[in-house]
PDB file of C-alpha atoms in Angstrom:
ATOM      1  CA  MET A 292     -12.699 -18.227  30.973  1.00 85.00           C
ATOM      2  CA  LYS A 293     -11.569 -20.521  28.162  1.00 94.00           C
ATOM      3  CA  PRO A 294     -14.099 -22.124  25.818  1.00 98.00           C
ATOM      4  CA  ILE A 295     -14.433 -25.897  25.931  1.00 98.00           C
ATOM      5  CA  GLY A 296     -15.317 -26.078  22.262  1.00 98.00           C
ATOM      6  CA  GLU A 297     -17.581 -24.692  19.596  1.00 98.00           C
ATOM      7  CA  ILE A 298     -20.938 -25.459  18.035  1.00 98.00           C
ATOM      8  CA  LYS A 299     -20.252 -27.681  15.047  1.00 98.00           C
ATOM      9  CA  GLU A 300     -23.814 -28.420  13.967  1.00 98.00           C
ATOM     10  CA  ILE A 301     -27.314 -27.202  14.826  1.00 98.00           C
ATOM     11  CA  ILE A 302     -30.174 -29.543  13.961  1.00 98.00           C
ATOM     12  CA  ARG A 303     -33.881 -29.051  14.499  1.00 98.00           C
ATOM     13  CA  TYR A 304     -36.690 -31.450  13.687  1.00 98.00           C
ATOM     14  CA  PRO A 305     -39.838 -29.665  12.460  1.00 98.00           C
ATOM     15  CA  VAL A 306     -41.772 -32.966  12.447  1.00 98.00           C
ATOM     16  CA  LYS A 307     -41.400 -35.408  15.312  1.00 98.00           C
ATOM     17  CA  SER A 308     -39.581 -38.599  14.206  1.00 98.00           C
ATOM     18  CA  PHE A 309     -38.798 -37.288  10.713  1.00 98.00           C
ATOM     19  CA  GLN A 310     -35.247 -36.335   9.783  1.00 98.00           C
ATOM     20  CA  GLY A 311     -34.432 -32.746  10.629  1.00 97.00           C
ATOM     21  CA  GLU A 312     -32.672 -29.838   9.000  1.00 98.00           C
ATOM     22  CA  ARG A 313     -29.217 -28.449   9.684  1.00 98.00           C
ATOM     23  CA  VAL A 314     -29.216 -24.683  10.100  1.00 98.00           C
ATOM     24  CA  GLN A 315     -26.446 -22.137  10.517  1.00 98.00           C
ATOM     25  CA  ARG A 316     -28.283 -20.240  13.232  1.00 97.00           C
ATOM     26  CA  THR A 317     -31.576 -20.333  15.082  1.00 97.00           C
ATOM     27  CA  ARG A 318     -33.384 -18.930  18.065  1.00 96.00           C
ATOM     28  CA  VAL A 319     -33.427 -20.890  21.278  1.00 96.00           C
ATOM     29  CA  LEU A 320     -36.643 -20.371  23.240  1.00 94.00           C
ATOM     30  CA  LYS A 321     -37.584 -21.587  26.695  1.00 93.00           C
ATOM     31  CA  GLY A 322     -39.100 -24.659  25.093  1.00 93.00           C
ATOM     32  CA  GLY A 323     -36.055 -25.423  22.916  1.00 95.00           C
ATOM     33  CA  LEU A 324     -34.922 -24.620  19.402  1.00 97.00           C
ATOM     34  CA  TYR A 325     -37.394 -22.645  17.300  1.00 96.00           C
ATOM     35  CA  GLY A 326     -39.764 -25.075  15.613  1.00 97.00           C
ATOM     36  CA  ASP A 327     -38.200 -28.208  17.051  1.00 97.00           C
ATOM     37  CA  ARG A 328     -40.823 -30.996  17.051  1.00 97.00           C
ATOM     38  CA  SER A 329     -43.434 -28.311  16.434  1.00 97.00           C
ATOM     39  CA  HIS A 330     -45.375 -30.656  14.146  1.00 98.00           C
ATOM     40  CA  ALA A 331     -46.296 -34.282  14.796  1.00 98.00           C
ATOM     41  CA  PHE A 332     -48.772 -37.062  14.089  1.00 98.00           C
ATOM     42  CA  LEU A 333     -51.095 -38.247  16.820  1.00 98.00           C
ATOM     43  CA  ASP A 334     -51.482 -42.024  16.943  1.00 98.00           C
ATOM     44  CA  GLU A 335     -55.239 -42.640  17.002  1.00 97.00           C
ATOM     45  CA  SER A 336     -54.692 -46.234  18.159  1.00 96.00           C
ATOM     46  CA  ARG A 337     -53.035 -44.882  21.323  1.00 95.00           C
ATOM     47  CA  PRO A 338     -55.084 -41.843  22.366  1.00 93.00           C
ATOM     48  CA  GLY A 339     -52.954 -38.964  23.587  1.00 92.00           C
ATOM     49  CA  ASN A 340     -49.714 -40.416  22.160  1.00 96.00           C
ATOM     50  CA  PHE A 341     -47.653 -39.415  19.162  1.00 97.00           C
ATOM     51  CA  LEU A 342     -46.642 -41.714  16.339  1.00 98.00           C
ATOM     52  CA  THR A 343     -42.855 -42.193  16.406  1.00 98.00           C
ATOM     53  CA  ILE A 344     -40.097 -44.279  14.851  1.00 98.00           C
ATOM     54  CA  THR A 345     -40.775 -46.860  17.562  1.00 97.00           C
ATOM     55  CA  GLN A 346     -44.153 -47.682  15.996  1.00 97.00           C
ATOM     56  CA  CYS A 347     -43.217 -46.769  12.413  1.00 98.00           C
ATOM     57  CA  PRO A 348     -39.483 -47.062  11.561  1.00 98.00           C
ATOM     58  CA  GLU A 349     -40.095 -45.746   8.012  1.00 98.00           C
ATOM     59  CA  MET A 350     -40.660 -42.281   9.507  1.00 98.00           C
ATOM     60  CA  ALA A 351     -36.874 -42.049   9.899  1.00 98.00           C
ATOM     61  CA  ARG A 352     -36.530 -41.844   6.110  1.00 98.00           C
ATOM     62  CA  TYR A 353     -38.704 -38.732   5.691  1.00 98.00           C
ATOM     63  CA  ARG A 354     -37.048 -35.311   5.886  1.00 98.00           C
ATOM     64  CA  ALA A 355     -38.738 -32.118   7.081  1.00 98.00           C
ATOM     65  CA  ARG A 356     -37.686 -28.480   6.836  1.00 98.00           C
ATOM     66  CA  PHE A 357     -39.236 -25.044   7.157  1.00 98.00           C
ATOM     67  CA  ARG A 358     -39.838 -23.119   3.941  1.00 96.00           C
ATOM     68  CA  GLY A 359     -40.456 -19.406   4.325  1.00 92.00           C
ATOM     69  CA  GLU A 360     -39.906 -16.521   6.698  1.00 91.00           C
ATOM     70  CA  GLU A 361     -39.697 -17.471  10.366  1.00 92.00           C
ATOM     71  CA  SER A 362     -41.967 -15.520  12.675  1.00 91.00           C
ATOM     72  CA  PRO A 363     -42.193 -15.628  16.474  1.00 90.00           C
ATOM     73  CA  ASP A 364     -45.984 -15.835  16.150  1.00 90.00           C
ATOM     74  CA  ARG A 365     -46.375 -18.363  13.348  1.00 93.00           C
ATOM     75  CA  TYR A 366     -44.279 -21.185  11.937  1.00 96.00           C
ATOM     76  CA  PRO A 367     -43.474 -21.170   8.217  1.00 97.00           C
ATOM     77  CA  PRO A 368     -44.889 -24.014   6.120  1.00 97.00           C
ATOM     78  CA  VAL A 369     -43.139 -27.345   6.628  1.00 98.00           C
ATOM     79  CA  GLU A 370     -41.887 -29.127   3.523  1.00 98.00           C
ATOM     80  CA  VAL A 371     -41.600 -32.918   3.770  1.00 98.00           C
ATOM     81  CA  THR A 372     -39.513 -34.983   1.347  1.00 98.00           C
ATOM     82  CA  SER A 373     -40.221 -38.694   1.026  1.00 98.00           C
ATOM     83  CA  PRO A 374     -37.458 -41.328   0.595  1.00 97.00           C
ATOM     84  CA  GLU A 375     -38.048 -41.362  -3.172  1.00 96.00           C
ATOM     85  CA  GLY A 376     -37.877 -37.566  -3.395  1.00 97.00           C
ATOM     86  CA  ARG A 377     -41.551 -36.665  -3.529  1.00 98.00           C
ATOM     87  CA  VAL A 378     -42.298 -33.344  -1.806  1.00 98.00           C
ATOM     88  CA  TYR A 379     -45.346 -32.678   0.377  1.00 98.00           C
ATOM     89  CA  ARG A 380     -46.478 -29.939   2.683  1.00 98.00           C
ATOM     90  CA  PHE A 381     -47.216 -30.995   6.256  1.00 98.00           C
ATOM     91  CA  GLY A 382     -50.977 -31.232   6.604  1.00 96.00           C
ATOM     92  CA  ASP A 383     -51.528 -32.547   3.065  1.00 96.00           C
ATOM     93  CA  ASP A 384     -54.061 -35.374   2.953  1.00 97.00           C
ATOM     94  CA  GLU A 385     -51.793 -37.443   0.713  1.00 98.00           C
ATOM     95  CA  LEU A 386     -48.922 -37.285   3.207  1.00 98.00           C
ATOM     96  CA  GLN A 387     -51.275 -38.327   5.993  1.00 98.00           C
ATOM     97  CA  ARG A 388     -52.475 -41.303   3.938  1.00 98.00           C
ATOM     98  CA  ARG A 389     -48.894 -42.346   3.235  1.00 98.00           C
ATOM     99  CA  ILE A 390     -47.978 -42.292   6.907  1.00 98.00           C
ATOM    100  CA  GLU A 391     -51.142 -44.191   7.798  1.00 98.00           C
ATOM    101  CA  GLY A 392     -50.252 -46.833   5.218  1.00 98.00           C
ATOM    102  CA  LEU A 393     -46.747 -47.240   6.614  1.00 98.00           C
ATOM    103  CA  ALA A 394     -47.899 -47.263  10.236  1.00 98.00           C
ATOM    104  CA  LYS A 395     -51.009 -49.369   9.547  1.00 98.00           C
ATOM    105  CA  ARG A 396     -53.099 -47.145  11.806  1.00 98.00           C
ATOM    106  CA  LYS A 397     -55.011 -43.877  11.722  1.00 98.00           C
ATOM    107  CA  VAL A 398     -53.086 -40.701  12.518  1.00 98.00           C
ATOM    108  CA  SER A 399     -53.919 -37.012  12.876  1.00 97.00           C
ATOM    109  CA  PRO A 400     -51.491 -34.184  12.049  1.00 97.00           C
ATOM    110  CA  VAL A 401     -51.074 -31.662  14.878  1.00 97.00           C
ATOM    111  CA  MET A 402     -49.050 -28.491  15.317  1.00 95.00           C
ATOM    112  CA  HIS A 403     -47.764 -26.810  18.455  1.00 94.00           C
ATOM    113  CA  ASP A 404     -48.571 -23.107  18.769  1.00 89.00           C
ATOM    114  CA  PRO A 405     -45.301 -21.136  19.163  1.00 89.00           C
ATOM    115  CA  ASN A 406     -47.095 -18.937  21.679  1.00 82.00           C
ATOM    116  CA  GLY A 407     -48.687 -21.862  23.494  1.00 80.00           C
ATOM    117  CA  GLY A 408     -47.652 -23.735  26.593  1.00 81.00           C
ATOM    118  CA  PRO A 409     -45.133 -26.578  26.852  1.00 84.00           C
ATOM    119  CA  ASN A 410     -44.692 -28.573  23.661  1.00 88.00           C
ATOM    120  CA  ARG A 411     -45.914 -32.108  24.439  1.00 87.00           C
ATOM    121  CA  ALA A 412     -44.042 -33.509  21.452  1.00 91.00           C
ATOM    122  CA  ILE A 413     -40.776 -32.803  23.288  1.00 91.00           C
ATOM    123  CA  GLU A 414     -41.047 -35.479  25.927  1.00 84.00           C
ATOM    124  CA  GLU A 415     -37.729 -34.834  27.690  1.00 85.00           C
ATOM    125  CA  ALA A 416     -35.634 -31.720  28.364  1.00 89.00           C
ATOM    126  CA  PRO A 417     -35.822 -29.425  25.329  1.00 95.00           C
ATOM    127  CA  VAL A 418     -32.193 -29.503  24.101  1.00 98.00           C
ATOM    128  CA  LEU A 419     -30.189 -32.657  23.356  1.00 98.00           C
ATOM    129  CA  ILE A 420     -26.410 -32.323  23.074  1.00 98.00           C
ATOM    130  CA  VAL A 421     -23.777 -34.701  21.667  1.00 98.00           C
ATOM    131  CA  THR A 422     -20.004 -34.189  21.324  1.00 98.00           C
ATOM    132  CA  ASP A 423     -17.820 -35.122  18.377  1.00 98.00           C
ATOM    133  CA  ALA A 424     -15.305 -36.898  20.638  1.00 98.00           C
ATOM    134  CA  SER A 425     -17.985 -39.239  21.995  1.00 98.00           C
ATOM    135  CA  LEU A 426     -19.306 -39.998  18.523  1.00 98.00           C
ATOM    136  CA  ARG A 427     -15.795 -40.891  17.340  1.00 98.00           C
ATOM    137  CA  GLU A 428     -15.216 -43.119  20.369  1.00 98.00           C
ATOM    138  CA  LEU A 429     -18.434 -44.979  19.683  1.00 98.00           C
ATOM    139  CA  GLY A 430     -17.244 -45.482  16.115  1.00 98.00           C
ATOM    140  CA  LYS A 431     -14.017 -47.027  17.424  1.00 98.00           C
ATOM    141  CA  TRP A 432     -15.988 -49.463  19.557  1.00 97.00           C
ATOM    142  CA  ARG A 433     -18.131 -50.345  16.564  1.00 97.00           C
ATOM    143  CA  ARG A 434     -15.157 -50.421  14.158  1.00 96.00           C
ATOM    144  CA  ARG A 435     -17.086 -48.248  11.754  1.00 95.00           C
ATOM    145  CA  GLU A 436     -18.474 -44.742  11.637  1.00 95.00           C
ATOM    146  CA  VAL A 437     -21.790 -44.247  13.417  1.00 97.00           C
ATOM    147  CA  ALA A 438     -24.159 -41.725  11.838  1.00 96.00           C
ATOM    148  CA  LEU A 439     -24.948 -38.707  14.002  1.00 98.00           C
ATOM    149  CA  GLU A 440     -28.520 -38.806  12.669  1.00 97.00           C
ATOM    150  CA  ARG A 441     -29.278 -41.934  14.680  1.00 97.00           C
ATOM    151  CA  PHE A 442     -29.045 -39.902  17.912  1.00 98.00           C
ATOM    152  CA  ARG A 443     -31.187 -36.935  16.815  1.00 98.00           C
ATOM    153  CA  PRO A 444     -29.270 -34.224  18.720  1.00 98.00           C
ATOM    154  CA  ASN A 445     -29.993 -30.510  18.552  1.00 98.00           C
ATOM    155  CA  LEU A 446     -26.380 -29.455  19.082  1.00 98.00           C
ATOM    156  CA  LEU A 447     -23.151 -31.190  18.109  1.00 98.00           C
ATOM    157  CA  ILE A 448     -20.268 -29.665  20.040  1.00 98.00           C
ATOM    158  CA  SER A 449     -16.696 -29.981  18.807  1.00 98.00           C
ATOM    159  CA  LEU A 450     -14.444 -30.165  21.864  1.00 98.00           C
ATOM    160  CA  HIS A 451     -11.081 -28.414  22.026  1.00 98.00           C
ATOM    161  CA  ASP A 452      -9.855 -31.159  24.352  1.00 98.00           C
ATOM    162  CA  PRO A 453     -11.380 -34.186  22.629  1.00 97.00           C
ATOM    163  CA  VAL A 454     -12.038 -36.366  25.666  1.00 98.00           C
ATOM    164  CA  PRO A 455     -14.819 -38.892  24.950  1.00 98.00           C
ATOM    165  CA  PHE A 456     -17.867 -38.519  27.176  1.00 98.00           C
ATOM    166  CA  ALA A 457     -16.583 -35.343  28.818  1.00 98.00           C
ATOM    167  CA  GLU A 458     -20.249 -34.299  28.783  1.00 98.00           C
ATOM    168  CA  ASP A 459     -20.915 -36.717  31.634  1.00 97.00           C
ATOM    169  CA  ASP A 460     -19.219 -34.177  33.890  1.00 97.00           C
ATOM    170  CA  TRP A 461     -21.401 -31.331  32.649  1.00 98.00           C
ATOM    171  CA  VAL A 462     -24.488 -32.541  34.515  1.00 98.00           C
ATOM    172  CA  GLY A 463     -25.448 -29.908  37.080  1.00 97.00           C
ATOM    173  CA  ARG A 464     -23.446 -27.234  35.272  1.00 98.00           C
ATOM    174  CA  THR A 465     -24.251 -24.526  32.714  1.00 98.00           C
ATOM    175  CA  LEU A 466     -23.265 -24.232  29.059  1.00 98.00           C
ATOM    176  CA  LYS A 467     -23.069 -20.786  27.481  1.00 98.00           C
ATOM    177  CA  ALA A 468     -22.976 -19.988  23.766  1.00 98.00           C
ATOM    178  CA  GLY A 469     -23.509 -16.386  22.715  1.00 94.00           C
ATOM    179  CA  GLY A 470     -26.323 -15.105  24.916  1.00 94.00           C
ATOM    180  CA  VAL A 471     -27.846 -18.557  25.410  1.00 98.00           C
ATOM    181  CA  GLU A 472     -27.468 -20.438  28.690  1.00 98.00           C
ATOM    182  CA  LEU A 473     -28.347 -24.113  29.077  1.00 98.00           C
ATOM    183  CA  ALA A 474     -28.584 -26.092  32.314  1.00 98.00           C
ATOM    184  CA  VAL A 475     -27.303 -29.614  31.695  1.00 98.00           C
ATOM    185  CA  ASN A 476     -29.566 -31.788  33.801  1.00 97.00           C
ATOM    186  CA  ARG A 477     -29.011 -35.447  32.968  1.00 97.00           C
ATOM    187  CA  PRO A 478     -27.627 -38.043  30.534  1.00 98.00           C
ATOM    188  CA  CYS A 479     -29.821 -39.186  27.662  1.00 98.00           C
ATOM    189  CA  GLU A 480     -30.942 -42.782  28.081  1.00 97.00           C
ATOM    190  CA  ARG A 481     -31.344 -44.372  24.676  1.00 97.00           C
ATOM    191  CA  CYS A 482     -34.101 -46.545  23.186  1.00 96.00           C
ATOM    192  CA  MET A 483     -34.628 -48.633  20.053  1.00 97.00           C
ATOM    193  CA  ILE A 484     -34.757 -45.530  17.837  1.00 97.00           C
ATOM    194  CA  VAL A 485     -30.931 -45.481  17.600  1.00 98.00           C
ATOM    195  CA  THR A 486     -31.068 -48.935  16.001  1.00 98.00           C
ATOM    196  CA  VAL A 487     -32.983 -47.618  12.952  1.00 98.00           C
ATOM    197  CA  ASP A 488     -30.844 -46.557   9.987  1.00 97.00           C
ATOM    198  CA  PRO A 489     -32.243 -43.267   8.574  1.00 95.00           C
ATOM    199  CA  LYS A 490     -31.113 -44.302   5.089  1.00 95.00           C
ATOM    200  CA  ASP A 491     -33.256 -47.392   4.699  1.00 96.00           C
ATOM    201  CA  ALA A 492     -35.045 -47.963   8.058  1.00 97.00           C
ATOM    202  CA  SER A 493     -33.141 -51.216   8.596  1.00 97.00           C
ATOM    203  CA  ARG A 494     -32.546 -52.301  12.190  1.00 96.00           C
ATOM    204  CA  ASP A 495     -29.233 -52.936  13.954  1.00 96.00           C
ATOM    205  CA  PRO A 496     -29.993 -53.970  17.560  1.00 97.00           C
ATOM    206  CA  SER A 497     -26.271 -54.422  18.253  1.00 97.00           C
ATOM    207  CA  LEU A 498     -25.801 -50.649  18.461  1.00 98.00           C
ATOM    208  CA  LEU A 499     -28.140 -50.432  21.425  1.00 98.00           C
ATOM    209  CA  ARG A 500     -26.404 -53.417  23.023  1.00 98.00           C
ATOM    210  CA  THR A 501     -23.085 -51.594  22.708  1.00 98.00           C
ATOM    211  CA  LEU A 502     -24.523 -48.582  24.515  1.00 98.00           C
ATOM    212  CA  VAL A 503     -26.009 -50.795  27.208  1.00 98.00           C
ATOM    213  CA  ASN A 504     -22.721 -52.628  27.772  1.00 97.00           C
ATOM    214  CA  GLU A 505     -20.327 -49.682  27.498  1.00 97.00           C
ATOM    215  CA  ARG A 506     -22.372 -46.669  28.545  1.00 98.00           C
ATOM    216  CA  ASP A 507     -25.160 -47.924  30.803  1.00 98.00           C
ATOM    217  CA  ASN A 508     -27.456 -47.187  27.841  1.00 97.00           C
ATOM    218  CA  CYS A 509     -26.635 -43.431  27.776  1.00 98.00           C
ATOM    219  CA  PHE A 510     -25.300 -41.230  24.996  1.00 98.00           C
ATOM    220  CA  GLY A 511     -25.408 -37.422  25.032  1.00 98.00           C
ATOM    221  CA  VAL A 512     -26.959 -35.110  27.602  1.00 98.00           C
ATOM    222  CA  TYR A 513     -30.219 -33.216  28.019  1.00 98.00           C
ATOM    223  CA  ALA A 514     -30.318 -29.530  28.872  1.00 98.00           C
ATOM    224  CA  ALA A 515     -32.979 -27.012  29.858  1.00 97.00           C
ATOM    225  CA  VAL A 516     -32.958 -23.424  28.651  1.00 97.00           C
ATOM    226  CA  ILE A 517     -32.036 -20.892  31.335  1.00 97.00           C
ATOM    227  CA  ARG A 518     -31.573 -17.884  29.072  1.00 98.00           C
ATOM    228  CA  PRO A 519     -33.077 -17.812  25.557  1.00 97.00           C
ATOM    229  CA  GLY A 520     -31.251 -16.221  22.669  1.00 97.00           C
ATOM    230  CA  GLU A 521     -29.683 -17.182  19.379  1.00 97.00           C
ATOM    231  CA  VAL A 522     -27.095 -19.843  18.617  1.00 98.00           C
ATOM    232  CA  GLU A 523     -24.890 -20.045  15.549  1.00 98.00           C
ATOM    233  CA  VAL A 524     -22.537 -22.617  14.061  1.00 98.00           C
ATOM    234  CA  GLY A 525     -18.985 -21.745  15.055  1.00 98.00           C
ATOM    235  CA  GLN A 526     -19.952 -20.049  18.335  1.00 98.00           C
ATOM    236  CA  GLN A 527     -17.629 -20.736  21.239  1.00 98.00           C
ATOM    237  CA  VAL A 528     -19.091 -22.803  24.078  1.00 98.00           C
ATOM    238  CA  PHE A 529     -18.214 -22.153  27.717  1.00 98.00           C
ATOM    239  CA  LEU A 530     -18.845 -24.311  30.797  1.00 98.00           C
ATOM    240  CA  THR A 531     -19.564 -22.735  34.178  1.00 95.00           C
ATOM    241  CA  GLY A 532     -20.399 -24.044  37.632  1.00 91.00           C
ATOM    242  CA  SER A 533     -18.643 -26.570  39.815  1.00 73.00           C
TER     243      SER A 533
END
């Protein structure tokens, strides 16, 4: 069996709607990448819902990463860097006040237990995949490079045969990388979040219009985890199933 490509980037998002961290390797659990969206802010104005970029675009400018030894039983502390470079620890009162000021509403920090049930902060299938060929094609349509960060994928796959949107044909099939197996179950339908520039939180609604007109509003694919394991940048990716 020939590989279809390799893992070019692995990105996880310790705090929902904050920028994530690129890692060379990570564990993939049944619920997704280790620590992905493990921390979040509950929106007290909408009981039971999380605060996201949709309600607070400035969240896209904050970056989160784990600092410390990773344990299967307990997440390391999460370090959050503000747009101006100030560093907080998730759970700090000052960070909470800053987010409340930006969102103009009360919020509560919450954390998913790594040994708990399904992570509610991951609202769709646990792994989001984008290919480099599709990202380049979108850039051609837009006549400028489009930042990968707008689409918040977990895996960027570099295709050996760089056919744009080849991932459309992966739905119903299985991707394998190392010992990990992922069931590709559907395209990712996009929302206004892609219109927010992570650099300055400015809005560009035309990007979403391009996706609506050219791609029926879809970009990338969602996958569920069939077999957990570890993924690493540079690993070959194989496609199985008819």
